[in-house]
Short mmCIF file of C-alpha atoms and ligand atoms in Angstrom, two decimals:
data_model
loop_
_atom_site.label_atom_id
_atom_site.label_comp_id
_atom_site.label_asym_id
_atom_site.label_seq_id
_atom_site.Cartn_x
_atom_site.Cartn_y
_atom_site.Cartn_z
CA MET Z 1 133.64 149.59 164.06
CA ASP Z 2 134.09 146.37 166.05
CA LYS Z 3 136.58 143.52 166.02
CA PHE Z 4 136.66 140.11 167.70
CA VAL Z 5 139.49 139.30 170.12
CA ILE Z 6 139.89 135.55 170.43
CA GLU Z 7 142.16 133.46 172.67
CA GLY Z 8 142.63 130.08 171.01
CA GLY Z 9 142.81 126.65 172.58
CA HIS Z 10 139.42 126.28 174.24
CA ARG Z 11 137.25 123.25 173.46
CA LEU Z 12 133.64 124.01 172.56
CA ARG Z 13 131.04 122.07 174.50
CA GLY Z 14 127.32 122.61 174.95
CA THR Z 15 124.02 123.24 173.23
CA VAL Z 16 123.08 125.98 170.79
CA ALA Z 17 119.80 126.71 169.00
CA VAL Z 18 120.25 127.44 165.32
CA ALA Z 19 118.75 130.77 164.21
CA GLY Z 20 116.30 131.24 161.36
CA SER Z 21 117.71 131.14 157.85
CA LYS Z 22 119.10 134.43 156.52
CA ASN Z 23 118.81 133.35 152.89
CA ALA Z 24 115.26 132.05 153.29
CA VAL Z 25 113.92 135.13 155.09
CA LEU Z 26 115.55 137.40 152.49
CA ALA Z 27 113.34 135.60 149.95
CA LEU Z 28 110.21 135.52 152.16
CA ILE Z 29 110.17 139.27 152.92
CA PRO Z 30 109.81 140.50 149.28
CA ALA Z 31 107.06 137.89 148.76
CA THR Z 32 104.85 140.02 151.04
CA LEU Z 33 104.77 142.63 148.23
CA LEU Z 34 102.72 140.17 146.17
CA ALA Z 35 99.77 140.29 148.60
CA PRO Z 36 98.83 143.71 150.06
CA GLY Z 37 98.16 143.13 153.74
CA ILE Z 38 99.73 142.29 157.09
CA HIS Z 39 102.24 139.42 157.16
CA ARG Z 40 104.21 137.87 160.02
CA ILE Z 41 107.37 135.79 159.64
CA ARG Z 42 108.47 133.84 162.72
CA HIS Z 43 112.05 132.71 163.47
CA THR Z 44 113.50 135.75 161.64
CA PRO Z 45 117.17 136.23 162.57
CA ASN Z 46 118.27 139.65 163.87
CA LEU Z 47 120.94 140.33 161.22
CA ARG Z 48 122.34 143.28 159.29
CA ASP Z 49 121.00 141.83 156.03
CA VAL Z 50 117.49 141.65 157.54
CA TRP Z 51 117.78 145.31 158.59
CA THR Z 52 118.92 146.23 155.05
CA MET Z 53 115.99 144.39 153.47
CA SER Z 54 113.61 145.99 155.99
CA ARG Z 55 114.91 149.47 155.14
CA LEU Z 56 114.47 148.74 151.44
CA MET Z 57 110.89 147.58 152.04
CA ALA Z 58 110.22 150.77 154.05
CA THR Z 59 111.55 152.83 151.10
CA LEU Z 60 108.87 151.18 148.96
CA GLY Z 61 106.19 152.08 151.52
CA ALA Z 62 105.98 148.97 153.69
CA HIS Z 63 105.92 149.05 157.48
CA VAL Z 64 108.38 146.48 158.88
CA GLU Z 65 109.17 145.64 162.52
CA LEU Z 66 111.18 142.83 164.11
CA ASP Z 67 110.20 142.06 167.71
CA SER Z 68 112.40 140.50 170.41
CA SER Z 69 110.90 137.05 169.82
CA GLY Z 70 112.12 137.01 166.21
CA GLU Z 71 108.70 137.66 164.68
CA LEU Z 72 108.87 140.03 161.69
CA PHE Z 73 105.76 142.15 161.09
CA VAL Z 74 105.36 143.35 157.48
CA ASP Z 75 102.49 145.60 156.33
CA THR Z 76 102.44 145.94 152.55
CA ARG Z 77 99.06 147.66 152.13
CA ALA Z 78 100.58 151.04 151.29
CA ILE Z 79 103.29 150.28 148.75
CA GLU Z 80 103.60 153.44 146.63
CA HIS Z 81 107.07 153.24 145.09
CA PHE Z 82 108.74 150.80 142.77
CA GLU Z 83 112.38 151.90 143.01
CA ALA Z 84 115.13 150.05 144.89
CA PRO Z 85 117.87 152.67 145.25
CA TYR Z 86 121.58 152.00 144.96
CA GLU Z 87 122.14 152.83 148.65
CA HIS Z 88 120.37 149.59 149.61
CA VAL Z 89 121.44 147.38 146.73
CA LYS Z 90 125.14 148.20 147.19
CA ARG Z 91 124.89 146.82 150.74
CA MET Z 92 123.12 143.62 149.79
CA ARG Z 93 122.69 141.91 146.42
CA ALA Z 94 119.50 140.21 147.56
CA SER Z 95 117.84 143.64 147.25
CA ILE Z 96 117.27 142.58 143.65
CA TYR Z 97 114.58 140.25 145.02
CA VAL Z 98 112.11 143.17 144.86
CA LEU Z 99 112.32 143.15 141.04
CA GLY Z 100 109.89 140.27 140.46
CA PRO Z 101 107.29 141.31 143.07
CA LEU Z 102 107.22 144.98 141.95
CA LEU Z 103 106.79 143.92 138.30
CA ALA Z 104 103.99 141.56 139.33
CA ARG Z 105 102.24 144.19 141.45
CA PHE Z 106 102.82 147.42 139.51
CA GLY Z 107 104.04 146.32 136.07
CA ARG Z 108 107.01 148.54 136.83
CA ALA Z 109 110.29 148.22 138.73
CA ARG Z 110 113.44 150.29 138.87
CA VAL Z 111 116.18 148.44 140.70
CA SER Z 112 119.82 149.40 141.00
CA LEU Z 113 122.14 146.89 139.39
CA PRO Z 114 124.00 145.05 142.15
CA GLY Z 115 127.76 145.48 141.91
CA GLY Z 116 130.19 142.65 142.35
CA CYS Z 117 131.33 141.42 145.73
CA ALA Z 118 134.55 140.25 147.35
CA PHE Z 119 134.40 136.87 145.64
CA GLY Z 120 133.26 137.57 142.12
CA PRO Z 121 131.23 139.57 139.59
CA ARG Z 122 127.86 138.03 140.66
CA PRO Z 123 125.94 138.68 137.39
CA VAL Z 124 122.13 138.98 137.29
CA ASP Z 125 121.61 138.17 133.60
CA LEU Z 126 119.45 135.13 134.42
CA HIS Z 127 117.12 137.30 136.56
CA LEU Z 128 116.68 139.73 133.67
CA LYS Z 129 116.24 137.02 131.01
CA GLY Z 130 113.58 135.43 133.21
CA MET Z 131 111.66 138.69 133.52
CA GLU Z 132 111.88 139.27 129.76
CA LYS Z 133 110.59 135.76 129.07
CA LEU Z 134 107.56 136.67 131.22
CA GLY Z 135 106.89 139.74 129.09
CA ALA Z 136 108.85 142.50 130.79
CA HIS Z 137 110.65 145.12 128.74
CA ILE Z 138 114.01 145.80 130.38
CA THR Z 139 116.50 148.60 129.83
CA ILE Z 140 119.65 149.33 131.79
CA GLU Z 141 120.46 152.99 132.28
CA HIS Z 142 122.65 154.90 134.73
CA GLY Z 143 123.29 151.70 136.71
CA TYR Z 144 119.62 150.88 137.09
CA ILE Z 145 117.44 148.07 135.78
CA ASP Z 146 114.27 149.66 134.40
CA ALA Z 147 111.57 146.99 133.90
CA ARG Z 148 108.04 147.54 132.59
CA THR Z 149 105.17 145.32 131.47
CA ASP Z 150 101.47 145.70 130.69
CA ARG Z 151 100.86 142.16 131.90
CA LEU Z 152 103.16 139.30 132.83
CA ARG Z 153 102.48 136.16 130.82
CA GLY Z 154 103.65 132.65 131.76
CA ALA Z 155 106.42 131.09 129.63
CA PRO Z 156 108.89 128.21 129.59
CA ILE Z 157 112.19 129.37 131.17
CA HIS Z 158 115.38 127.34 131.20
CA LEU Z 159 118.15 128.49 133.54
CA ASP Z 160 121.66 127.93 132.13
CA VAL Z 161 122.81 127.83 135.76
CA PRO Z 162 120.53 126.73 138.66
CA SER Z 163 120.64 130.24 140.11
CA VAL Z 164 118.99 130.63 143.54
CA GLY Z 165 118.24 134.31 143.01
CA ALA Z 166 116.96 133.96 139.47
CA THR Z 167 114.68 131.07 140.52
CA VAL Z 168 113.35 133.22 143.38
CA ASN Z 169 112.64 136.25 141.19
CA ILE Z 170 110.94 134.15 138.50
CA LEU Z 171 108.77 132.40 141.12
CA TYR Z 172 107.49 135.75 142.41
CA ALA Z 173 106.62 137.04 138.93
CA ALA Z 174 105.20 133.77 137.56
CA ALA Z 175 102.87 133.39 140.56
CA LEU Z 176 100.78 136.36 139.32
CA ALA Z 177 101.40 136.02 135.57
CA ASP Z 178 98.71 134.96 133.07
CA GLY Z 179 99.07 131.28 132.23
CA GLU Z 180 101.70 128.66 132.93
CA THR Z 181 105.42 129.07 133.56
CA VAL Z 182 107.76 126.10 133.64
CA ILE Z 183 111.24 126.71 135.06
CA THR Z 184 113.74 124.01 134.08
CA ASN Z 185 117.12 123.66 135.79
CA ALA Z 186 115.66 125.60 138.71
CA ALA Z 187 117.64 125.90 141.96
CA MET Z 188 116.59 123.31 144.58
CA GLU Z 189 118.11 124.99 147.65
CA PRO Z 190 115.93 124.66 150.79
CA GLU Z 191 115.48 128.43 150.76
CA VAL Z 192 113.81 128.20 147.31
CA THR Z 193 111.59 125.36 148.52
CA ALA Z 194 110.64 127.39 151.60
CA LEU Z 195 109.58 130.32 149.40
CA ALA Z 196 107.59 128.10 147.02
CA ARG Z 197 105.70 126.56 149.95
CA VAL Z 198 104.85 129.99 151.37
CA LEU Z 199 103.65 131.20 147.95
CA VAL Z 200 101.38 128.14 147.73
CA ALA Z 201 100.02 128.92 151.20
CA MET Z 202 99.29 132.44 149.90
CA GLY Z 203 97.27 130.93 147.03
CA ALA Z 204 99.87 130.35 144.32
CA ARG Z 205 99.70 127.20 142.20
CA ILE Z 206 103.17 125.59 142.05
CA ASP Z 207 104.06 121.96 141.25
CA GLY Z 208 107.44 120.23 141.41
CA ILE Z 209 108.48 121.99 144.62
CA GLY Z 210 111.88 120.66 145.70
CA THR Z 211 112.79 119.54 142.19
CA SER Z 212 114.64 121.25 139.35
CA THR Z 213 111.45 121.65 137.31
CA LEU Z 214 108.92 124.09 138.77
CA ARG Z 215 105.50 124.44 137.11
CA ILE Z 216 103.60 127.60 138.09
CA GLU Z 217 100.01 128.33 137.02
CA GLY Z 218 99.50 132.08 137.50
CA VAL Z 219 96.57 133.30 139.63
CA ARG Z 220 94.82 136.68 139.80
CA GLU Z 221 95.82 137.49 143.37
CA LEU Z 222 97.52 136.14 146.45
CA GLN Z 223 96.44 136.44 150.09
CA PRO Z 224 98.58 137.57 153.03
CA LEU Z 225 99.22 134.89 155.65
CA PRO Z 226 98.60 135.48 159.39
CA TRP Z 227 102.08 134.07 159.95
CA VAL Z 228 104.73 131.87 158.35
CA GLU Z 229 107.60 129.96 159.96
CA ASN Z 230 111.10 130.56 158.60
CA ILE Z 231 113.34 127.51 158.17
CA PRO Z 232 116.54 127.02 160.21
CA ASP Z 233 119.82 128.40 158.85
CA ARG Z 234 121.71 125.40 157.45
CA ILE Z 235 124.87 127.43 156.88
CA GLU Z 236 124.97 128.65 160.47
CA ALA Z 237 124.34 125.06 161.63
CA ALA Z 238 127.27 123.81 159.54
CA THR Z 239 129.48 126.60 160.93
CA PHE Z 240 128.77 125.60 164.54
CA LEU Z 241 129.36 121.89 163.81
CA ILE Z 242 132.69 122.73 162.18
CA ALA Z 243 133.67 124.96 165.13
CA ALA Z 244 133.07 122.08 167.56
CA ALA Z 245 134.99 119.64 165.35
CA MET Z 246 137.97 122.01 165.00
CA THR Z 247 138.31 122.40 168.78
CA ARG Z 248 137.86 118.64 169.30
CA GLY Z 249 134.81 119.39 171.38
CA SER Z 250 131.18 118.34 171.34
CA ILE Z 251 128.04 120.23 170.45
CA ARG Z 252 124.30 119.71 170.47
CA LEU Z 253 122.47 121.76 167.85
CA THR Z 254 118.72 122.24 168.26
CA CYS Z 255 116.20 123.71 165.78
CA VAL Z 256 118.07 122.12 162.85
CA ASN Z 257 116.72 120.47 159.72
CA PRO Z 258 119.27 117.65 159.19
CA TYR Z 259 117.92 117.03 155.68
CA HIS Z 260 119.21 120.46 154.67
CA LEU Z 261 122.71 119.49 155.83
CA GLY Z 262 123.05 116.16 154.03
CA THR Z 263 126.42 116.45 152.34
CA VAL Z 264 128.02 118.37 155.20
CA LEU Z 265 127.03 115.71 157.75
CA ASP Z 266 128.33 112.96 155.44
CA LYS Z 267 131.69 114.75 155.11
CA LEU Z 268 131.95 115.31 158.89
CA GLU Z 269 131.46 111.57 159.44
CA GLU Z 270 133.90 110.75 156.62
CA ILE Z 271 136.72 112.65 158.38
CA GLY Z 272 136.04 111.00 161.75
CA CYS Z 273 133.41 113.01 163.62
CA ILE Z 274 130.73 111.09 165.51
CA LEU Z 275 127.22 112.33 164.79
CA ASP Z 276 123.90 111.54 166.42
CA ILE Z 277 120.80 112.82 164.64
CA ASP Z 278 117.42 112.83 166.37
CA GLY Z 279 114.61 114.82 164.74
CA SER Z 280 115.61 118.50 164.79
CA THR Z 281 118.67 117.86 166.98
CA VAL Z 282 122.17 117.06 165.70
CA GLU Z 283 124.94 116.10 168.14
CA LEU Z 284 128.59 116.02 167.13
CA ARG Z 285 131.54 114.66 169.06
CA CYS Z 286 135.14 114.83 167.91
CA ASN Z 287 137.95 113.79 170.21
CA GLY Z 288 140.62 112.35 168.00
CA GLU Z 289 142.55 112.80 164.80
CA LEU Z 290 140.58 114.07 161.83
CA ARG Z 291 141.21 112.58 158.42
CA PRO Z 292 141.91 114.82 155.39
CA SER Z 293 139.19 115.22 152.74
CA ASN Z 294 138.51 116.45 149.22
CA VAL Z 295 135.43 118.66 148.86
CA THR Z 296 133.92 120.19 145.71
CA THR Z 297 131.02 122.62 146.01
CA ALA Z 298 127.89 122.13 143.92
CA PRO Z 299 124.30 123.38 143.77
CA TYR Z 300 122.01 121.80 146.38
CA PRO Z 301 122.00 119.02 147.41
CA GLY Z 302 125.77 119.19 146.79
CA PHE Z 303 128.30 120.65 149.22
CA PRO Z 304 127.33 124.31 149.80
CA THR Z 305 129.69 127.01 148.52
CA ASP Z 306 128.68 128.97 151.65
CA VAL Z 307 130.46 126.35 153.78
CA GLN Z 308 133.71 125.99 151.78
CA ALA Z 309 135.65 128.66 153.69
CA GLN Z 310 134.70 127.16 157.04
CA TRP Z 311 135.58 123.66 155.79
CA ALA Z 312 139.02 124.83 154.64
CA ALA Z 313 139.66 126.12 158.19
CA LEU Z 314 138.59 122.74 159.58
CA MET Z 315 141.03 120.97 157.26
CA LEU Z 316 143.86 123.01 158.82
CA THR Z 317 143.34 120.84 161.94
CA ALA Z 318 143.13 117.54 160.03
CA GLY Z 319 146.13 115.34 159.28
CA GLY Z 320 147.51 115.15 155.75
CA SER Z 321 146.66 117.11 152.62
CA SER Z 322 143.11 118.21 151.72
CA ARG Z 323 141.54 120.01 148.74
CA VAL Z 324 138.55 122.37 148.64
CA THR Z 325 137.28 123.23 145.15
CA ASP Z 326 134.60 125.85 144.50
CA THR Z 327 132.80 125.32 141.18
CA ILE Z 328 130.19 128.03 141.90
CA TYR Z 329 132.43 130.94 142.89
CA PRO Z 330 135.92 130.03 141.60
CA THR Z 331 137.56 133.02 143.30
CA ARG Z 332 135.86 132.69 146.70
CA PHE Z 333 139.19 132.32 148.52
CA GLY Z 334 139.76 135.79 150.00
CA TYR Z 335 140.22 134.16 153.39
CA VAL Z 336 143.31 132.17 152.29
CA PRO Z 337 145.95 134.94 152.58
CA GLU Z 338 144.50 135.80 156.00
CA LEU Z 339 144.76 132.17 157.17
CA ARG Z 340 148.38 132.18 155.99
CA ARG Z 341 148.98 135.09 158.41
CA LEU Z 342 148.06 132.61 161.14
CA GLY Z 343 150.73 130.22 159.86
CA ALA Z 344 148.39 128.03 157.81
CA ASP Z 345 149.95 125.93 155.07
CA ILE Z 346 147.33 126.64 152.40
CA GLU Z 347 147.55 127.76 148.79
CA VAL Z 348 145.08 128.32 145.96
CA ILE Z 349 145.58 126.84 142.52
CA GLU Z 350 142.83 127.93 140.10
CA ASN Z 351 139.57 127.25 142.00
CA THR Z 352 141.04 124.85 144.53
CA ALA Z 353 142.52 125.47 147.96
CA ILE Z 354 145.18 122.91 148.90
CA ILE Z 355 145.63 122.55 152.63
CA ASN Z 356 148.40 120.83 154.57
CA GLY Z 357 146.92 120.21 157.96
CA GLN Z 358 150.22 119.74 159.76
CA ALA Z 359 151.01 123.39 160.50
CA ARG Z 360 150.41 124.84 163.96
CA LEU Z 361 148.45 128.08 163.88
CA GLU Z 362 149.68 131.16 165.71
CA GLY Z 363 147.41 134.03 166.69
CA ALA Z 364 147.64 137.24 164.65
CA THR Z 365 145.48 140.12 163.43
CA VAL Z 366 143.44 139.17 160.36
CA MET Z 367 140.89 140.98 158.23
CA SER Z 368 137.46 139.80 157.07
CA SER Z 369 136.63 140.27 153.40
CA ASP Z 370 133.13 138.79 153.20
CA LEU Z 371 130.58 136.98 155.32
CA ARG Z 372 131.76 133.38 155.11
CA ALA Z 373 135.45 134.32 154.92
CA SER Z 374 135.05 136.09 158.27
CA ALA Z 375 133.49 132.93 159.74
CA SER Z 376 136.54 130.97 158.56
CA LEU Z 377 138.90 133.40 160.31
CA VAL Z 378 136.94 133.23 163.57
CA LEU Z 379 137.06 129.43 163.47
CA ALA Z 380 140.83 129.47 162.88
CA GLY Z 381 141.24 131.91 165.79
CA LEU Z 382 139.49 129.39 168.07
CA VAL Z 383 142.38 126.96 167.57
CA ALA Z 384 145.38 129.27 166.98
CA ASP Z 385 147.91 129.64 169.80
CA GLY Z 386 147.48 132.93 171.64
CA ARG Z 387 145.45 135.94 170.56
CA THR Z 388 143.75 136.48 167.21
CA ASP Z 389 142.05 139.76 166.34
CA VAL Z 390 139.48 139.54 163.51
CA LEU Z 391 138.84 142.96 161.96
CA ARG Z 392 135.83 144.20 159.93
CA ILE Z 393 133.35 141.86 161.59
CA TYR Z 394 130.52 143.92 160.13
CA HIS Z 395 130.81 141.31 157.37
CA LEU Z 396 130.10 138.59 159.93
CA ASP Z 397 127.15 140.44 161.48
CA ARG Z 398 125.39 140.22 158.10
CA GLY Z 399 124.78 136.53 158.57
CA TYR Z 400 125.44 135.43 162.17
CA GLU Z 401 123.39 136.71 165.11
CA ARG Z 402 125.46 137.55 168.26
CA LEU Z 403 128.02 134.94 167.21
CA GLU Z 404 130.52 135.88 169.92
CA GLU Z 405 127.90 135.48 172.70
CA ARG Z 406 126.85 132.07 171.44
CA LEU Z 407 130.43 130.85 170.98
CA ARG Z 408 131.30 132.14 174.49
CA ARG Z 409 128.42 130.14 175.93
CA LEU Z 410 130.04 127.08 174.33
CA GLY Z 411 133.36 127.80 176.05
CA ALA Z 412 135.21 129.99 173.52
CA ALA Z 413 137.30 132.92 174.77
CA ILE Z 414 135.99 135.60 172.39
CA GLU Z 415 135.06 139.24 172.92
CA ARG Z 416 133.58 141.93 170.69
CA VAL Z 417 135.73 145.04 171.09
CA PRO Z 418 135.23 148.52 169.58
CA THR Z 419 138.19 149.53 167.44
CA ASP Z 420 139.35 152.24 165.09
CA GLU Z 421 141.47 149.64 163.26
CA PHE Z 422 139.95 149.25 159.80
C1 EPZ S 501 122.54 132.79 146.83
O1 EPZ S 501 123.17 133.83 146.10
C2 EPZ S 501 122.94 133.00 148.28
N1 EPZ S 501 122.44 134.29 148.73
C3 EPZ S 501 124.45 132.94 148.41
O2 EPZ S 501 124.75 133.02 149.81
C4 EPZ S 501 124.96 131.60 147.89
O3 EPZ S 501 126.37 131.59 147.92
C5 EPZ S 501 124.47 131.38 146.45
O4 EPZ S 501 123.03 131.50 146.38
C6 EPZ S 501 124.86 130.01 145.90
O5 EPZ S 501 124.29 129.01 146.70
C7 EPZ S 501 121.14 134.40 149.11
O6 EPZ S 501 120.40 133.43 149.08
C8 EPZ S 501 120.69 135.75 149.57
P1 EPZ S 501 123.20 132.16 142.49
P2 EPZ S 501 122.77 134.08 144.54
O7 EPZ S 501 122.39 133.05 141.63
O8 EPZ S 501 121.32 133.86 144.34
C9 EPZ S 501 125.78 132.49 138.59
C10 EPZ S 501 125.78 133.85 151.76
O9 EPZ S 501 126.96 133.68 152.11
N2 EPZ S 501 124.73 133.42 138.13
O10 EPZ S 501 122.65 130.83 142.87
O11 EPZ S 501 123.33 135.39 144.14
C11 EPZ S 501 126.64 133.08 139.70
O12 EPZ S 501 127.70 133.83 139.16
C12 EPZ S 501 125.47 134.17 150.31
O13 EPZ S 501 124.79 133.72 152.52
C13 EPZ S 501 124.73 133.87 136.81
O14 EPZ S 501 125.60 133.52 136.02
O15 EPZ S 501 123.59 132.93 143.84
C14 EPZ S 501 127.14 131.84 140.41
O16 EPZ S 501 128.26 131.32 139.74
C15 EPZ S 501 126.74 134.47 149.50
N3 EPZ S 501 123.75 134.72 136.40
C16 EPZ S 501 125.98 130.85 140.25
O17 EPZ S 501 125.16 131.36 139.19
C17 EPZ S 501 122.75 135.13 137.25
O18 EPZ S 501 121.85 135.89 136.80
C18 EPZ S 501 125.12 130.69 141.48
O19 EPZ S 501 124.63 131.98 141.82
C19 EPZ S 501 122.76 134.67 138.58
C20 EPZ S 501 123.75 133.81 138.99
#
């Protein structure tokens, strides 16, 4: 077990290259099940969640290897099983992404129901309704989703909520179904768009990519691609920009897609950061007072729920009173009691965190509860007086590659230390 030991008070300055998107690659890897063959995915981040997905794919019969350059090799010619066991799904909800591809390839899938997580029940009803609309017969027994179909048939599917995961699973299945599927109120996150574009490159017929209405004309088979390029991780990019702003430093991010960061960049400018955007490079400078802000999360292109914890930490360093409201995960505030241990003046009322940015933060030991909460605690430790220990950083390693090394290169005083503290 590791922890981070952070000494606060150091300005971040320098350049960092943003890694490949965790949430995009977790959708691209199961897509390889749709086309037996050898696939390569470049710009794959070296993360715990990628290892979990790779182990799940190996359980199904795939051969998966990630090389030192970030190229993921996936051979799906010998897929013999269609069961995603609980041991993988309990570690990562995105394991449910094998449901659609296995149904499309075998007409059969047995996938453990994902449990909840630290910030909510995380239902999968929209995934299952989507599969049923496409002709799958689904039963739930002993904690497993058992799905069968003689043949998937296209259908109109309306999502009550623009669910990223449900849109992803329906895209996989519809790509190889008979006839046309139209998804209305589909998620428009860049990770969904990235998957749709790769499926088209594999031979799928999809219109409306990037919009909330996706029209898929099923085809008989898809072809493996010699290689695909993963998109940059917009959540990691936002986290680094916020870290620089909190420490009143400056940062130059490379390998970014600024269009994926729209609302976050607008908010950073609104509170007083100076941004310079040039192609795939975003520079931020912040050397004065930051203004308070009110942020409400929303499906893309709204403010990302995956950035709300980091934004709340940033608001601790701004003047005045700020509010952060999460409309997607109303209880995603596990980081708040931990920030209060650092002396933060922050409270949660219903699905809103109210932050008074006047308080000085003092180093303490704090505990991560989930991926983005742990990022929030690390950011707060960068500005707290003295030493902050962040425990359970295995949460952080799910979604940030060698974060301590990259923050250290920017001037942070942060070390990864083995610990038996849990
Ligand atoms: C994806 O999760 C991301 N994960 C999450 O990022 C992200 O927070 C989330 O989208 C929202 O943007 C990956 O891409 C691997 P949803 P997902 O289905 O697909 C409700 C991170 O930190 N819902 O879009 O599980 C749900 O309760 C992770 O990287 C249903 O009601 O999210 C939520 O309120 C955390 N029924 C809303 O939809 C369903 O069947 C959005 O969830 C599915 C979802």
